[in-house]
Amino acid sequence: MQKRTLYIVGLIILIGIICYFTLYQKEINDTSEYLAITPVAVHTNGMDFIDSSTCIECHPRIVEDHYKTAHFNSLQLANKKTIKGSFEKSKNTLKLNNKVTFNFIEKDSGFYQEPTFNNQKTPFYSAKMDIVVGSGTKGQSYLMWNNNDLFQLQASYFTPTDSWINSPGAPDELAPARPVLERCLECHTTYAQNISGNKNKNQFHRENLVYGIDCQRCHGPVKKHLVYHKQNPKDTIAKYILKYNSLSRQQRLDACALCHSGLRTETTERAFSFTVGDTLKKFSFPDYNESSLKDLDVHGNQYGLLKASKCFTSSNSLNCTTCHNPHKKERGNISSFNQKCMDCHTTMSKPINCSGDKDKIKEMDNNCIQCHMPLVKSKTMKIHLLESEEISVDVRTHLIGIYNLKNN
């Protein structure tokens, strides 16, 4: 009986030892998987960029929602899914002028723009669309690699008309592809490495590039954060990650102003040097008079227009994320934006009641945004449609104010 008891005890101990080492080995393997993770790109400051899909394990809803945003889709590899323009025979042409027609061709090797003169069969050139710029909310442009040189192709896509167009700013005749500089990429992707050492050159490291605006553009390097929480799964307090609520109001504004404050000139610092939490004016300054509303265009200068609004000047806390959740696709969700207006105007010591025409208000279904942030024609974003004159693209203004309801 005593031998049997000792046998059972020994067996239990043995099973316990086996289980312990099995779990211990699993933990080592799990941790090693993250410790040995290969970065998708490396910043010149030494920061490792990892694939944002790695964040899904702990933040599935946030990451999956972010994948749908215009920010994340602002720069993508060109393929059938990402290119919005049609390659069907009845929709795959653009008449640039009386002599030149662009044809958009799908081949086994990819998607191409091919201009021909007077409908000649042999194209003047065949340019592959390697990269898509723009989520397609208003339109898209396309980039081409020539070795390590990056160029913008002449034809673009315009979403409102679902058609191919001449790229904004391009001449109405066949023109060379435009070089893409690092400042252009800074607002459309998380990181791109200029290998020329000259900010006015368009040579980039093709493999050291992080497409779109992902988690790391706003939260900084996440590899250390990832490894720590994999090793300490019970620690629910985020470590080694930039927390947005720790930033000052101006730091939050600067994070958005980098790309949403119009044309800027860099100081001695290069593109991609600024990181969230820095002071933007140390890295670049505006190419316009910030105090002049006429110099603030609705396309690209949402920051300047917002700062000129009474809503902003009357608040100590209003910033871009007061109304925008960068993790979610919110475009078209008018009721959500209207509610954010009401959240402020119903909690004030003296709530503001709309004094506009009651019938007009009812007709517009109490749409605060349509009245107080109307669509305005851009002075800088203009396009040609077929043989029509140049037209301006409508963009919603961030100069919150009282406008003439009859014109909205």
mmCIF file of C-alpha atoms in Angstrom:
data_model
loop_
_atom_site.group_PDB
_atom_site.id
_atom_site.type_symbol
_atom_site.label_atom_id
_atom_site.label_comp_id
_atom_site.label_asym_id
_atom_site.label_seq_id
_atom_site.Cartn_x
_atom_site.Cartn_y
_atom_site.Cartn_z
ATOM 1 C CA MET A 1 0.000 0.000 0.000
ATOM 2 C CA GLN A 2 2.834 2.370 0.894
ATOM 3 C CA LYS A 3 4.641 1.621 -2.387
ATOM 4 C CA ARG A 4 1.470 2.340 -4.334
ATOM 5 C CA THR A 5 1.054 5.680 -2.571
ATOM 6 C CA LEU A 6 4.647 6.637 -3.291
ATOM 7 C CA TYR A 7 4.137 5.640 -6.926
ATOM 8 C CA ILE A 8 1.063 7.865 -7.265
ATOM 9 C CA VAL A 9 2.806 10.795 -5.571
ATOM 10 C CA GLY A 10 5.827 10.378 -7.831
ATOM 11 C CA LEU A 11 3.595 10.216 -10.900
ATOM 12 C CA ILE A 12 1.810 13.431 -9.902
ATOM 13 C CA ILE A 13 5.147 15.192 -9.372
ATOM 14 C CA LEU A 14 6.399 13.975 -12.747
ATOM 15 C CA ILE A 15 3.266 15.192 -14.515
ATOM 16 C CA GLY A 16 3.614 18.540 -12.757
ATOM 17 C CA ILE A 17 7.226 18.881 -13.895
ATOM 18 C CA ILE A 18 6.285 18.032 -17.477
ATOM 19 C CA CYS A 19 3.416 20.554 -17.472
ATOM 20 C CA TYR A 20 5.640 23.243 -15.979
ATOM 21 C CA PHE A 21 8.364 22.882 -18.573
ATOM 22 C CA THR A 22 5.826 22.610 -21.373
ATOM 23 C CA LEU A 23 4.192 25.882 -20.369
ATOM 24 C CA TYR A 24 7.582 27.478 -19.666
ATOM 25 C CA GLN A 25 8.841 26.488 -23.104
ATOM 26 C CA LYS A 26 5.665 27.830 -24.706
ATOM 27 C CA GLU A 27 6.175 31.156 -22.923
ATOM 28 C CA ILE A 28 9.786 31.271 -24.126
ATOM 29 C CA ASN A 29 8.701 30.501 -27.678
ATOM 30 C CA ASP A 30 5.908 33.104 -27.556
ATOM 31 C CA THR A 31 8.278 35.717 -26.163
ATOM 32 C CA SER A 32 11.019 34.813 -28.627
ATOM 33 C CA GLU A 33 8.553 35.247 -31.467
ATOM 34 C CA TYR A 34 8.201 38.900 -30.503
ATOM 35 C CA LEU A 35 11.814 39.444 -29.503
ATOM 36 C CA ALA A 36 12.968 38.183 -32.898
ATOM 37 C CA ILE A 37 10.331 40.031 -34.893
ATOM 38 C CA THR A 38 11.740 41.441 -38.113
ATOM 39 C CA PRO A 39 11.012 45.136 -38.702
ATOM 40 C CA VAL A 40 9.348 46.077 -41.991
ATOM 41 C CA ALA A 41 11.449 49.259 -42.067
ATOM 42 C CA VAL A 42 14.017 51.110 -39.966
ATOM 43 C CA HIS A 43 14.038 54.888 -39.461
ATOM 44 C CA THR A 44 17.342 56.692 -39.844
ATOM 45 C CA ASN A 45 17.042 57.536 -36.118
ATOM 46 C CA GLY A 46 17.163 53.798 -35.357
ATOM 47 C CA MET A 47 13.438 53.286 -34.729
ATOM 48 C CA ASP A 48 12.117 49.908 -35.855
ATOM 49 C CA PHE A 49 8.772 49.853 -37.665
ATOM 50 C CA ILE A 50 6.811 46.636 -37.347
ATOM 51 C CA ASP A 51 3.830 45.427 -39.344
ATOM 52 C CA SER A 52 0.728 47.044 -37.834
ATOM 53 C CA SER A 53 -1.112 43.723 -38.117
ATOM 54 C CA THR A 54 0.959 42.626 -35.099
ATOM 55 C CA CYS A 55 -1.186 44.959 -32.977
ATOM 56 C CA ILE A 56 -4.366 43.013 -33.822
ATOM 57 C CA GLU A 57 -3.747 40.377 -31.129
ATOM 58 C CA CYS A 58 -4.377 42.887 -28.329
ATOM 59 C CA HIS A 59 -6.272 45.651 -30.151
ATOM 60 C CA PRO A 60 -8.381 43.873 -32.801
ATOM 61 C CA ARG A 61 -11.254 46.356 -33.008
ATOM 62 C CA ILE A 62 -9.025 49.443 -33.131
ATOM 63 C CA VAL A 63 -6.712 48.024 -35.798
ATOM 64 C CA GLU A 64 -9.505 46.618 -37.968
ATOM 65 C CA ASP A 65 -11.380 49.935 -37.794
ATOM 66 C CA HIS A 66 -8.207 51.852 -38.605
ATOM 67 C CA TYR A 67 -7.620 49.718 -41.711
ATOM 68 C CA LYS A 68 -10.788 51.293 -43.173
ATOM 69 C CA THR A 69 -9.696 54.903 -42.672
ATOM 70 C CA ALA A 70 -8.469 57.284 -45.353
ATOM 71 C CA HIS A 71 -5.292 57.790 -43.308
ATOM 72 C CA PHE A 72 -4.304 54.129 -43.410
ATOM 73 C CA ASN A 73 -5.181 53.877 -47.110
ATOM 74 C CA SER A 74 -3.397 57.072 -48.125
ATOM 75 C CA LEU A 75 -0.542 55.134 -49.778
ATOM 76 C CA GLN A 76 -0.931 51.556 -51.023
ATOM 77 C CA LEU A 77 0.595 49.121 -53.449
ATOM 78 C CA ALA A 78 -1.280 49.250 -56.749
ATOM 79 C CA ASN A 79 -3.506 46.269 -57.487
ATOM 80 C CA LYS A 80 -7.018 45.510 -58.698
ATOM 81 C CA LYS A 81 -8.471 46.195 -55.275
ATOM 82 C CA THR A 82 -6.684 49.458 -54.509
ATOM 83 C CA ILE A 83 -6.995 51.139 -57.939
ATOM 84 C CA LYS A 84 -10.446 52.722 -58.181
ATOM 85 C CA GLY A 85 -10.342 53.545 -61.899
ATOM 86 C CA SER A 86 -11.871 51.121 -64.381
ATOM 87 C CA PHE A 87 -9.970 48.987 -66.907
ATOM 88 C CA GLU A 88 -13.121 47.952 -68.780
ATOM 89 C CA LYS A 89 -13.025 48.805 -72.489
ATOM 90 C CA SER A 90 -15.827 51.342 -72.310
ATOM 91 C CA LYS A 91 -14.331 53.160 -69.307
ATOM 92 C CA ASN A 92 -10.569 52.815 -69.652
ATOM 93 C CA THR A 93 -9.679 55.877 -71.719
ATOM 94 C CA LEU A 94 -8.947 59.547 -71.097
ATOM 95 C CA LYS A 95 -8.930 62.040 -73.955
ATOM 96 C CA LEU A 96 -6.221 64.445 -72.882
ATOM 97 C CA ASN A 97 -6.591 66.700 -75.937
ATOM 98 C CA ASN A 98 -7.319 66.406 -79.667
ATOM 99 C CA LYS A 99 -4.091 64.505 -80.228
ATOM 100 C CA VAL A 100 -3.473 62.374 -77.140
ATOM 101 C CA THR A 101 -5.588 59.649 -75.557
ATOM 102 C CA PHE A 102 -4.605 57.715 -72.447
ATOM 103 C CA ASN A 103 -5.497 54.020 -72.310
ATOM 104 C CA PHE A 104 -5.534 52.149 -69.020
ATOM 105 C CA ILE A 105 -4.448 48.573 -69.483
ATOM 106 C CA GLU A 106 -4.433 45.537 -67.186
ATOM 107 C CA LYS A 107 -1.645 43.053 -67.899
ATOM 108 C CA ASP A 108 -0.310 39.974 -66.130
ATOM 109 C CA SER A 109 2.541 42.111 -64.799
ATOM 110 C CA GLY A 110 0.305 44.871 -63.422
ATOM 111 C CA PHE A 111 -1.664 47.974 -64.431
ATOM 112 C CA TYR A 112 -0.437 50.540 -66.930
ATOM 113 C CA GLN A 113 -1.070 54.007 -68.358
ATOM 114 C CA GLU A 114 -0.395 54.131 -72.099
ATOM 115 C CA PRO A 115 -0.801 57.393 -74.069
ATOM 116 C CA THR A 116 -1.267 57.208 -77.839
ATOM 117 C CA PHE A 117 -1.250 59.913 -80.513
ATOM 118 C CA ASN A 118 -4.321 60.165 -82.781
ATOM 119 C CA ASN A 119 -5.422 56.650 -81.810
ATOM 120 C CA GLN A 120 -2.240 55.018 -83.054
ATOM 121 C CA LYS A 121 -1.958 51.426 -81.934
ATOM 122 C CA THR A 122 1.562 51.741 -80.545
ATOM 123 C CA PRO A 123 1.629 53.739 -77.295
ATOM 124 C CA PHE A 124 4.126 56.554 -76.804
ATOM 125 C CA TYR A 125 5.121 54.833 -73.554
ATOM 126 C CA SER A 126 3.788 52.230 -71.137
ATOM 127 C CA ALA A 127 4.044 53.303 -67.494
ATOM 128 C CA LYS A 128 3.269 50.880 -64.718
ATOM 129 C CA MET A 129 1.202 52.089 -61.783
ATOM 130 C CA ASP A 130 3.216 50.801 -58.823
ATOM 131 C CA ILE A 131 1.748 52.838 -55.961
ATOM 132 C CA VAL A 132 -1.668 54.380 -55.278
ATOM 133 C CA VAL A 133 -1.791 57.776 -53.551
ATOM 134 C CA GLY A 134 -5.133 58.561 -51.914
ATOM 135 C CA SER A 135 -7.847 56.417 -50.409
ATOM 136 C CA GLY A 136 -10.284 57.291 -53.183
ATOM 137 C CA THR A 137 -12.499 59.510 -51.035
ATOM 138 C CA LYS A 138 -12.081 62.309 -53.564
ATOM 139 C CA GLY A 139 -9.704 60.654 -55.969
ATOM 140 C CA GLN A 140 -6.365 58.955 -56.490
ATOM 141 C CA SER A 141 -3.038 59.553 -58.176
ATOM 142 C CA TYR A 142 -0.499 56.927 -59.173
ATOM 143 C CA LEU A 143 3.247 56.613 -58.757
ATOM 144 C CA MET A 144 5.819 54.696 -60.773
ATOM 145 C CA TRP A 145 9.222 53.351 -59.816
ATOM 146 C CA ASN A 146 12.122 53.782 -62.226
ATOM 147 C CA ASN A 147 14.846 51.871 -60.388
ATOM 148 C CA ASN A 148 14.893 53.842 -57.100
ATOM 149 C CA ASP A 149 13.424 57.030 -58.560
ATOM 150 C CA LEU A 150 9.767 57.716 -57.790
ATOM 151 C CA PHE A 151 7.492 59.640 -60.186
ATOM 152 C CA GLN A 152 3.844 60.707 -60.320
ATOM 153 C CA LEU A 153 2.084 59.644 -63.512
ATOM 154 C CA GLN A 154 0.034 62.110 -65.516
ATOM 155 C CA ALA A 155 -3.406 60.502 -65.282
ATOM 156 C CA SER A 156 -5.386 60.306 -62.056
ATOM 157 C CA TYR A 157 -8.851 59.170 -60.956
ATOM 158 C CA PHE A 158 -11.706 61.419 -59.769
ATOM 159 C CA THR A 159 -14.248 59.755 -57.482
ATOM 160 C CA PRO A 160 -17.265 62.112 -57.891
ATOM 161 C CA THR A 161 -17.437 61.366 -61.632
ATOM 162 C CA ASP A 162 -15.986 57.842 -61.425
ATOM 163 C CA SER A 163 -13.618 58.670 -64.267
ATOM 164 C CA TRP A 164 -9.966 59.040 -65.255
ATOM 165 C CA ILE A 165 -8.714 62.640 -65.328
ATOM 166 C CA ASN A 166 -5.580 64.659 -65.987
ATOM 167 C CA SER A 167 -3.716 64.970 -62.669
ATOM 168 C CA PRO A 168 -4.346 68.284 -60.875
ATOM 169 C CA GLY A 169 -1.733 70.804 -61.934
ATOM 170 C CA ALA A 170 -0.629 68.799 -64.986
ATOM 171 C CA PRO A 171 -0.644 70.521 -68.415
ATOM 172 C CA ASP A 172 -3.242 69.666 -71.070
ATOM 173 C CA GLU A 173 -0.546 68.094 -73.202
ATOM 174 C CA LEU A 174 1.611 65.038 -72.750
ATOM 175 C CA ALA A 175 4.160 65.838 -70.051
ATOM 176 C CA PRO A 176 7.022 64.037 -68.303
ATOM 177 C CA ALA A 177 6.213 62.251 -65.059
ATOM 178 C CA ARG A 178 6.702 64.509 -62.037
ATOM 179 C CA PRO A 179 9.379 63.619 -59.438
ATOM 180 C CA VAL A 180 7.911 62.759 -56.017
ATOM 181 C CA LEU A 181 9.847 64.409 -53.190
ATOM 182 C CA GLU A 182 10.109 63.329 -49.553
ATOM 183 C CA ARG A 183 7.819 66.123 -48.344
ATOM 184 C CA CYS A 184 5.040 64.736 -50.593
ATOM 185 C CA LEU A 185 5.422 61.284 -49.075
ATOM 186 C CA GLU A 186 5.594 62.635 -45.523
ATOM 187 C CA CYS A 187 1.850 63.328 -45.588
ATOM 188 C CA HIS A 188 0.829 60.067 -47.212
ATOM 189 C CA THR A 189 2.885 57.418 -45.481
ATOM 190 C CA THR A 190 4.355 56.530 -42.106
ATOM 191 C CA TYR A 191 7.951 56.441 -43.326
ATOM 192 C CA ALA A 192 10.009 56.563 -46.508
ATOM 193 C CA GLN A 193 13.797 56.750 -46.630
ATOM 194 C CA ASN A 194 15.368 59.195 -49.048
ATOM 195 C CA ILE A 195 18.620 57.549 -50.136
ATOM 196 C CA SER A 196 19.999 60.523 -52.074
ATOM 197 C CA GLY A 197 20.657 62.713 -49.042
ATOM 198 C CA ASN A 198 19.002 65.590 -50.912
ATOM 199 C CA LYS A 199 15.425 66.590 -50.019
ATOM 200 C CA ASN A 200 14.929 67.841 -53.586
ATOM 201 C CA LYS A 201 15.671 64.426 -55.082
ATOM 202 C CA ASN A 202 13.169 61.615 -55.618
ATOM 203 C CA GLN A 203 15.335 58.586 -54.824
ATOM 204 C CA PHE A 204 13.993 56.283 -52.109
ATOM 205 C CA HIS A 205 14.820 52.938 -50.541
ATOM 206 C CA ARG A 206 12.121 50.751 -52.079
ATOM 207 C CA GLU A 207 12.151 48.205 -49.259
ATOM 208 C CA ASN A 208 12.480 50.639 -46.352
ATOM 209 C CA LEU A 209 9.019 52.127 -46.670
ATOM 210 C CA VAL A 210 5.915 51.888 -44.436
ATOM 211 C CA TYR A 211 2.747 52.341 -46.491
ATOM 212 C CA GLY A 212 -0.107 54.524 -45.260
ATOM 213 C CA ILE A 213 -0.483 56.282 -41.915
ATOM 214 C CA ASP A 214 -0.408 53.456 -39.377
ATOM 215 C CA CYS A 215 -0.315 53.148 -35.566
ATOM 216 C CA GLN A 216 3.373 54.057 -35.300
ATOM 217 C CA ARG A 217 2.988 57.430 -36.996
ATOM 218 C CA CYS A 218 1.055 58.718 -33.962
ATOM 219 C CA HIS A 219 2.081 56.353 -31.163
ATOM 220 C CA GLY A 220 5.773 56.096 -31.923
ATOM 221 C CA PRO A 221 7.807 52.849 -31.892
ATOM 222 C CA VAL A 222 5.747 49.951 -30.597
ATOM 223 C CA LYS A 223 8.193 47.027 -30.619
ATOM 224 C CA LYS A 224 9.289 47.545 -26.985
ATOM 225 C CA HIS A 225 5.643 47.980 -25.977
ATOM 226 C CA LEU A 226 4.755 44.742 -27.746
ATOM 227 C CA VAL A 227 7.538 42.682 -26.168
ATOM 228 C CA TYR A 228 6.867 44.038 -22.668
ATOM 229 C CA HIS A 229 3.157 43.204 -22.679
ATOM 230 C CA LYS A 230 3.778 39.795 -24.203
ATOM 231 C CA GLN A 231 6.076 39.085 -21.266
ATOM 232 C CA ASN A 232 3.700 40.748 -18.767
ATOM 233 C CA PRO A 233 0.179 39.899 -19.975
ATOM 234 C CA LYS A 234 -1.422 40.771 -16.634
ATOM 235 C CA ASP A 235 -0.148 44.347 -16.696
ATOM 236 C CA THR A 236 -3.084 46.308 -18.132
ATOM 237 C CA ILE A 237 -1.356 49.696 -17.920
ATOM 238 C CA ALA A 238 0.162 50.518 -21.311
ATOM 239 C CA LYS A 239 3.948 50.788 -21.161
ATOM 240 C CA TYR A 240 6.500 52.040 -23.684
ATOM 241 C CA ILE A 241 3.914 53.686 -25.925
ATOM 242 C CA LEU A 242 3.063 57.326 -26.576
ATOM 243 C CA LYS A 243 -0.332 58.054 -25.004
ATOM 244 C CA TYR A 244 -2.318 60.765 -26.727
ATOM 245 C CA ASN A 245 -3.942 61.944 -23.514
ATOM 246 C CA SER A 246 -0.482 62.765 -22.168
ATOM 247 C CA LEU A 247 0.055 65.423 -24.847
ATOM 248 C CA SER A 248 -0.652 69.122 -24.486
ATOM 249 C CA ARG A 249 -3.262 70.782 -26.672
ATOM 250 C CA GLN A 250 -0.609 72.253 -28.972
ATOM 251 C CA GLN A 251 1.210 68.940 -29.260
ATOM 252 C CA ARG A 252 -2.039 67.310 -30.372
ATOM 253 C CA LEU A 253 -2.633 70.083 -32.884
ATOM 254 C CA ASP A 254 0.942 69.856 -34.180
ATOM 255 C CA ALA A 255 0.514 66.141 -34.805
ATOM 256 C CA CYS A 256 -2.239 66.938 -37.326
ATOM 257 C CA ALA A 257 -0.825 70.275 -38.517
ATOM 258 C CA LEU A 258 2.219 68.533 -39.983
ATOM 259 C CA CYS A 259 0.010 67.521 -42.920
ATOM 260 C CA HIS A 260 -3.128 69.625 -42.484
ATOM 261 C CA SER A 261 -1.702 73.142 -42.329
ATOM 262 C CA GLY A 262 -0.938 73.867 -45.965
ATOM 263 C CA LEU A 263 2.425 74.136 -47.681
ATOM 264 C CA ARG A 264 5.347 74.275 -45.281
ATOM 265 C CA THR A 265 9.073 74.833 -45.627
ATOM 266 C CA GLU A 266 11.427 72.640 -43.635
ATOM 267 C CA THR A 267 14.087 74.170 -41.431
ATOM 268 C CA THR A 268 17.401 72.349 -41.166
ATOM 269 C CA GLU A 269 15.494 69.166 -40.273
ATOM 270 C CA ARG A 270 14.488 66.691 -42.996
ATOM 271 C CA ALA A 271 11.081 65.186 -43.749
ATOM 272 C CA PHE A 272 10.079 62.406 -41.333
ATOM 273 C CA SER A 273 12.193 64.011 -38.594
ATOM 274 C CA PHE A 274 9.143 65.344 -36.743
ATOM 275 C CA THR A 275 7.441 62.864 -34.419
ATOM 276 C CA VAL A 276 4.276 63.279 -32.365
ATOM 277 C CA GLY A 277 5.124 65.111 -29.149
ATOM 278 C CA ASP A 278 7.637 67.409 -30.861
ATOM 279 C CA THR A 279 7.125 71.120 -31.500
ATOM 280 C CA LEU A 280 6.301 71.522 -35.185
ATOM 281 C CA LYS A 281 7.682 75.035 -35.596
ATOM 282 C CA LYS A 282 11.157 73.670 -34.834
ATOM 283 C CA PHE A 283 10.912 71.509 -37.950
ATOM 284 C CA SER A 284 8.972 73.597 -40.480
ATOM 285 C CA PHE A 285 7.121 76.844 -40.927
ATOM 286 C CA PRO A 286 4.152 77.821 -43.150
ATOM 287 C CA ASP A 287 4.664 79.233 -46.638
ATOM 288 C CA TYR A 288 1.870 81.768 -46.149
ATOM 289 C CA ASN A 289 0.552 84.460 -43.827
ATOM 290 C CA GLU A 290 -1.179 82.561 -41.018
ATOM 291 C CA SER A 291 -3.193 85.627 -39.983
ATOM 292 C CA SER A 292 -4.726 86.077 -43.457
ATOM 293 C CA LEU A 293 -7.846 84.008 -44.052
ATOM 294 C CA LYS A 294 -7.540 84.487 -47.806
ATOM 295 C CA ASP A 295 -4.289 82.504 -47.704
ATOM 296 C CA LEU A 296 -5.912 79.533 -45.958
ATOM 297 C CA ASP A 297 -7.330 77.086 -48.489
ATOM 298 C CA VAL A 298 -9.919 74.453 -47.608
ATOM 299 C CA HIS A 299 -7.743 71.834 -49.279
ATOM 300 C CA GLY A 300 -4.926 70.942 -46.914
ATOM 301 C CA ASN A 301 -5.227 73.734 -44.357
ATOM 302 C CA GLN A 302 -7.889 72.503 -41.974
ATOM 303 C CA TYR A 303 -5.614 73.458 -39.068
ATOM 304 C CA GLY A 304 -5.380 77.142 -39.987
ATOM 305 C CA LEU A 305 -9.111 77.442 -40.604
ATOM 306 C CA LEU A 306 -9.989 75.715 -37.352
ATOM 307 C CA LYS A 307 -7.675 78.006 -35.375
ATOM 308 C CA ALA A 308 -9.452 81.033 -36.897
ATOM 309 C CA SER A 309 -12.875 79.749 -35.777
ATOM 310 C CA LYS A 310 -14.693 81.198 -32.781
ATOM 311 C CA CYS A 311 -15.323 77.658 -31.524
ATOM 312 C CA PHE A 312 -11.556 77.241 -31.235
ATOM 313 C CA THR A 313 -10.667 80.663 -29.837
ATOM 314 C CA SER A 314 -13.408 80.380 -27.207
ATOM 315 C CA SER A 315 -12.148 77.020 -25.948
ATOM 316 C CA ASN A 316 -9.092 75.973 -23.980
ATOM 317 C CA SER A 317 -9.270 72.361 -25.068
ATOM 318 C CA LEU A 318 -10.817 72.052 -28.549
ATOM 319 C CA ASN A 319 -8.475 70.242 -30.944
ATOM 320 C CA CYS A 320 -8.773 67.963 -33.971
ATOM 321 C CA THR A 321 -9.550 64.820 -31.970
ATOM 322 C CA THR A 322 -12.418 66.572 -30.195
ATOM 323 C CA CYS A 323 -14.437 65.871 -33.338
ATOM 324 C CA HIS A 324 -12.364 63.255 -35.179
ATOM 325 C CA ASN A 325 -11.538 59.752 -34.007
ATOM 326 C CA PRO A 326 -8.394 58.841 -36.001
ATOM 327 C CA HIS A 327 -9.007 55.152 -35.336
ATOM 328 C CA LYS A 328 -12.331 55.031 -37.208
ATOM 329 C CA LYS A 329 -13.752 55.783 -40.625
ATOM 330 C CA GLU A 330 -16.261 58.535 -39.864
ATOM 331 C CA ARG A 331 -16.818 60.112 -43.269
ATOM 332 C CA GLY A 332 -20.510 60.436 -44.035
ATOM 333 C CA ASN A 333 -21.584 59.897 -40.433
ATOM 334 C CA ILE A 334 -23.237 63.315 -40.195
ATOM 335 C CA SER A 335 -25.298 62.455 -37.120
ATOM 336 C CA SER A 336 -22.109 61.670 -35.180
ATOM 337 C CA PHE A 337 -20.504 65.011 -36.071
ATOM 338 C CA ASN A 338 -23.713 66.898 -35.331
ATOM 339 C CA GLN A 339 -23.841 65.259 -31.921
ATOM 340 C CA LYS A 340 -20.322 66.471 -31.202
ATOM 341 C CA CYS A 341 -21.500 70.011 -31.909
ATOM 342 C CA MET A 342 -24.391 69.506 -29.528
ATOM 343 C CA ASP A 343 -22.176 67.980 -26.852
ATOM 344 C CA CYS A 344 -20.384 71.328 -26.565
ATOM 345 C CA HIS A 345 -23.309 73.667 -27.098
ATOM 346 C CA THR A 346 -25.647 71.976 -24.616
ATOM 347 C CA THR A 347 -23.121 71.814 -21.779
ATOM 348 C CA MET A 348 -22.142 75.476 -21.867
ATOM 349 C CA SER A 349 -23.310 77.792 -19.084
ATOM 350 C CA LYS A 350 -25.423 79.552 -21.714
ATOM 351 C CA PRO A 351 -26.532 76.957 -24.295
ATOM 352 C CA ILE A 352 -26.669 78.333 -27.831
ATOM 353 C CA ASN A 353 -29.873 77.846 -29.780
ATOM 354 C CA CYS A 354 -29.722 77.956 -33.567
ATOM 355 C CA SER A 355 -31.155 81.260 -34.789
ATOM 356 C CA GLY A 356 -31.348 80.316 -38.458
ATOM 357 C CA ASP A 357 -34.478 80.135 -40.565
ATOM 358 C CA LYS A 358 -36.675 77.486 -38.929
ATOM 359 C CA ASP A 359 -37.994 76.101 -42.221
ATOM 360 C CA LYS A 360 -34.484 75.852 -43.637
ATOM 361 C CA ILE A 361 -33.237 74.148 -40.487
ATOM 362 C CA LYS A 362 -36.055 71.628 -40.675
ATOM 363 C CA GLU A 363 -35.446 71.063 -44.379
ATOM 364 C CA MET A 364 -31.789 70.319 -43.654
ATOM 365 C CA ASP A 365 -32.746 67.948 -40.822
ATOM 366 C CA ASN A 366 -30.913 69.997 -38.189
ATOM 367 C CA ASN A 367 -27.601 69.388 -39.933
ATOM 368 C CA CYS A 368 -25.168 71.630 -38.026
ATOM 369 C CA ILE A 369 -22.229 70.672 -40.241
ATOM 370 C CA GLN A 370 -23.900 71.561 -43.536
ATOM 371 C CA CYS A 371 -24.741 75.050 -42.284
ATOM 372 C CA HIS A 372 -21.701 75.932 -40.219
ATOM 373 C CA MET A 373 -18.987 74.012 -42.121
ATOM 374 C CA PRO A 374 -20.250 74.081 -45.733
ATOM 375 C CA LEU A 375 -18.523 72.703 -48.791
ATOM 376 C CA VAL A 376 -16.296 75.394 -50.310
ATOM 377 C CA LYS A 377 -14.475 75.449 -53.630
ATOM 378 C CA SER A 378 -10.735 74.986 -53.230
ATOM 379 C CA LYS A 379 -8.429 77.612 -54.684
ATOM 380 C CA THR A 380 -5.572 75.142 -55.058
ATOM 381 C CA MET A 381 -7.211 71.814 -55.956
ATOM 382 C CA LYS A 382 -8.518 72.200 -59.513
ATOM 383 C CA ILE A 383 -9.130 69.680 -62.275
ATOM 384 C CA HIS A 384 -10.202 69.400 -65.901
ATOM 385 C CA LEU A 385 -13.086 67.119 -66.843
ATOM 386 C CA LEU A 386 -13.089 66.177 -70.538
ATOM 387 C CA GLU A 387 -12.874 69.430 -72.518
ATOM 388 C CA SER A 388 -14.487 71.611 -69.854
ATOM 389 C CA GLU A 389 -12.830 74.565 -68.238
ATOM 390 C CA GLU A 390 -10.832 74.105 -65.069
ATOM 391 C CA ILE A 391 -13.106 73.523 -62.084
ATOM 392 C CA SER A 392 -12.427 73.650 -58.358
ATOM 393 C CA VAL A 393 -12.948 70.663 -56.092
ATOM 394 C CA ASP A 394 -15.443 71.129 -53.256
ATOM 395 C CA VAL A 395 -13.954 70.593 -49.792
ATOM 396 C CA ARG A 396 -15.658 71.032 -46.425
ATOM 397 C CA THR A 397 -14.303 74.081 -44.646
ATOM 398 C CA HIS A 398 -13.024 73.903 -41.083
ATOM 399 C CA LEU A 399 -13.663 77.611 -40.590
ATOM 400 C CA ILE A 400 -16.656 77.053 -38.316
ATOM 401 C CA GLY A 401 -18.991 80.038 -38.608
ATOM 402 C CA ILE A 402 -22.359 81.453 -39.572
ATOM 403 C CA TYR A 403 -22.932 81.360 -43.328
ATOM 404 C CA ASN A 404 -25.745 82.449 -45.612
ATOM 405 C CA LEU A 405 -28.191 79.557 -45.480
ATOM 406 C CA LYS A 406 -29.634 80.451 -48.883
ATOM 407 C CA ASN A 407 -26.336 79.583 -50.525
ATOM 408 C CA ASN A 408 -25.860 76.249 -48.739
#
